[in-house]
Short mmCIF file of C-alpha atoms in Angstrom, two decimals:
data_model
loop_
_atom_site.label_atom_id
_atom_site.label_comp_id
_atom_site.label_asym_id
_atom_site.label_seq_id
_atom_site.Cartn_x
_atom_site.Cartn_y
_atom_site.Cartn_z
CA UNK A 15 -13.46 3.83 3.12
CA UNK A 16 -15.63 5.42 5.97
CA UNK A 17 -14.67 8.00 8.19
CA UNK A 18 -15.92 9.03 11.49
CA UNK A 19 -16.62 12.70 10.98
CA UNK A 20 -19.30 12.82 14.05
CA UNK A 21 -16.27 13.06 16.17
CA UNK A 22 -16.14 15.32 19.03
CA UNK A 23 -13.38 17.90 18.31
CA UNK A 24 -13.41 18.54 22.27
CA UNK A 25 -12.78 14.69 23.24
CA UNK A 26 -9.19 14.07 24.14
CA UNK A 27 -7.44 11.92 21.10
CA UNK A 28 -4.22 10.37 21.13
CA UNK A 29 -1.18 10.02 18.19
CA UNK A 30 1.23 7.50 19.51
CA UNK A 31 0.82 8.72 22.89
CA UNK A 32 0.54 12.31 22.73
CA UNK A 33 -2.52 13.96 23.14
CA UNK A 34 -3.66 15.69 20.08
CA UNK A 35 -4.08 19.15 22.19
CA UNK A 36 -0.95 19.34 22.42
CA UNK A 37 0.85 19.55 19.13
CA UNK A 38 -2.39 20.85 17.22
CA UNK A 39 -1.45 24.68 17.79
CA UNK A 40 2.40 23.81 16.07
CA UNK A 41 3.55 24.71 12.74
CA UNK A 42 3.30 21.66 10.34
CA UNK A 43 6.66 20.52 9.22
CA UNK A 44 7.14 17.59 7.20
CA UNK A 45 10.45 17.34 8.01
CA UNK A 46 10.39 17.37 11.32
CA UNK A 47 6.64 15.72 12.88
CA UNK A 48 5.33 16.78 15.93
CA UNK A 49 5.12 12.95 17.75
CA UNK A 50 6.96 9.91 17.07
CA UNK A 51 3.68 8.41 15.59
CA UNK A 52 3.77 10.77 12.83
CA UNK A 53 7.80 10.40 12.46
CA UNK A 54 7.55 6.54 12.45
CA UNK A 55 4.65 7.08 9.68
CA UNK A 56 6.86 9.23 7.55
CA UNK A 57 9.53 6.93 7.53
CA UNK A 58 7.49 4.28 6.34
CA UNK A 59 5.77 6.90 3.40
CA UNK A 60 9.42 7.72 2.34
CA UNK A 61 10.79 4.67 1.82
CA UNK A 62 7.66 3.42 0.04
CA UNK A 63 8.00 6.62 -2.00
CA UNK A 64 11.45 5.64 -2.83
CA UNK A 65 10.76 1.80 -3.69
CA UNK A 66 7.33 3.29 -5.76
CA UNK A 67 9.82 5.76 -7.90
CA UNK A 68 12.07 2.38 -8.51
CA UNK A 69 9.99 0.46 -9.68
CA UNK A 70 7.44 2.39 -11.85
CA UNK A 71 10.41 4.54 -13.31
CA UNK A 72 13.42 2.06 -13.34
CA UNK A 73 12.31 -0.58 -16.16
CA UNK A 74 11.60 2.50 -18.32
CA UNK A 75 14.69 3.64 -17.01
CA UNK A 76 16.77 0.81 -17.53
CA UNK A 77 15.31 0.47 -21.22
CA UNK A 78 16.45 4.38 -22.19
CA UNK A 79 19.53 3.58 -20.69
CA UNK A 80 20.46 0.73 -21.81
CA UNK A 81 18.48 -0.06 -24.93
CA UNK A 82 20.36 -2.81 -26.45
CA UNK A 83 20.23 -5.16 -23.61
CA UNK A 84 16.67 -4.53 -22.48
CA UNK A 85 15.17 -5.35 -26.21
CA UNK A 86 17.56 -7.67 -26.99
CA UNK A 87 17.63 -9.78 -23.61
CA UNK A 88 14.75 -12.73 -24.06
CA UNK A 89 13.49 -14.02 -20.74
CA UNK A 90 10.57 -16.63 -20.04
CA UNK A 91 9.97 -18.16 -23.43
CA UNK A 92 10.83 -15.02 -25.65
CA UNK A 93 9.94 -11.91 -24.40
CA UNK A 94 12.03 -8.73 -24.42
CA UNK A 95 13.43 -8.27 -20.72
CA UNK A 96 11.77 -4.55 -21.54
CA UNK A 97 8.44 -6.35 -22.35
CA UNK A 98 8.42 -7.80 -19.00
CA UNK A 99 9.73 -5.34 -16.47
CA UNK A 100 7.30 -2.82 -17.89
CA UNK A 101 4.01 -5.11 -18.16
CA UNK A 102 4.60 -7.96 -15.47
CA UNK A 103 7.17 -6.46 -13.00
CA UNK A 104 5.71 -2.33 -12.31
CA UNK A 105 2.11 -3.73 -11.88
CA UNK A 106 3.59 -6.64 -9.81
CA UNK A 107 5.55 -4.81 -7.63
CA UNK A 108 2.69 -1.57 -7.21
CA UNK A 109 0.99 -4.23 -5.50
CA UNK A 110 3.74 -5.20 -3.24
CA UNK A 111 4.48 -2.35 -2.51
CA UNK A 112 0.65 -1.69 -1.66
CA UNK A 113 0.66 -5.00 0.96
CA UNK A 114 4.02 -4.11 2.23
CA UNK A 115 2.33 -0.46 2.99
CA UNK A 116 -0.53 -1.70 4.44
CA UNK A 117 1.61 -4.05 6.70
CA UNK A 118 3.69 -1.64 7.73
CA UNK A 119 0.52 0.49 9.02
CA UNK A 120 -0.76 -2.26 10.83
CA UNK A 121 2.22 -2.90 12.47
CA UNK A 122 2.75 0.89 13.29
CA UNK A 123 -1.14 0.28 14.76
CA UNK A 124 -0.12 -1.94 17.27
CA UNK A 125 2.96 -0.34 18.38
CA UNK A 126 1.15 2.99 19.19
CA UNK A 127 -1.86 1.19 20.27
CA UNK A 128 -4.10 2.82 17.65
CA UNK A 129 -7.06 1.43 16.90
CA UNK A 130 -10.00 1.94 14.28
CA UNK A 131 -12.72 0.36 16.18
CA UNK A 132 -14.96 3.09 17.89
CA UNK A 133 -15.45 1.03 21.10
CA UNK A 134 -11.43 0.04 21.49
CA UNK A 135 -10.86 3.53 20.58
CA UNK A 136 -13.09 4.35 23.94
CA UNK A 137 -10.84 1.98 26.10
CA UNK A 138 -7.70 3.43 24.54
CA UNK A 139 -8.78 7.36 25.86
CA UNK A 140 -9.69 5.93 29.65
CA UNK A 141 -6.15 4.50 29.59
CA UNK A 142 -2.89 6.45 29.81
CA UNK A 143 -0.90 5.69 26.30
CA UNK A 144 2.92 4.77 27.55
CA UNK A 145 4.08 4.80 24.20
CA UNK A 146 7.09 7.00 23.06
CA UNK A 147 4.68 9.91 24.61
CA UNK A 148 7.51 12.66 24.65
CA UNK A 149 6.96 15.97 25.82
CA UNK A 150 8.14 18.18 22.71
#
């Protein structure tokens, strides 16, 4: 992962069509984002948060819960339904859940018109970004 720290603080950057200038001086609330960028972007991180918390903690869940039927349940040639939602079904669906993130992003990317490319990026600022830029 690289970052591009030899930024310019004073050139003129855009968040989903609002110039950064203009919500860098307000009070950070993650409840309530300063540009519909940012409030799209939440969205996304809390419903990943929410699918990550059911499936790392819901097989171990399900087996305190319900003991007897998670041991004694025997799925794909003998193994304990515990067995399997614990070693092949968190690790499994981490890395869904990982893609579906990372598609999500992307997808946010082109709706806002953000890009990572340096030269793009250029293009972007000389443009006017028509995108959900709402005064707050």
């Amino acid at each position: 992962m690289s970052e591009n720290n030899n930024q310019d603080f004073d050139e003129k950057q855009t968040d989903g069509g609002v110039a950064t200038e203009a919500y860098l001086e307000k009070e950070i609330n993650l409840f309530k984002p300063a540009t519909p960028f940012m409030r799209d972007h939440l969205r996304i991180i809390w419903i990943s948060f929410a699918a990550w918390v059911l499936v790392v903690f819901g097989p171990t869940t399900a087996t305190w819960v319900a003991e007897e039927f998670m041991t004694e349940t025997s799925i794909l040639g003998g193994y304990p339904l515990h067995f399997f939602a614990g070693a092949i079904f968190t690790p499994l669906g981490a890395l869904v859940l990982a893609a579906v993130y990372a598609w999500q992003r992307d997808r946010l990317d082109k709706k806002y018109n953000i890009s990572h490319d340096p030269e793009a990026a250029e293009q972007a600022e000389a443009s006017t970004a028509t995108d959900g830029g709402e005064s707050q």
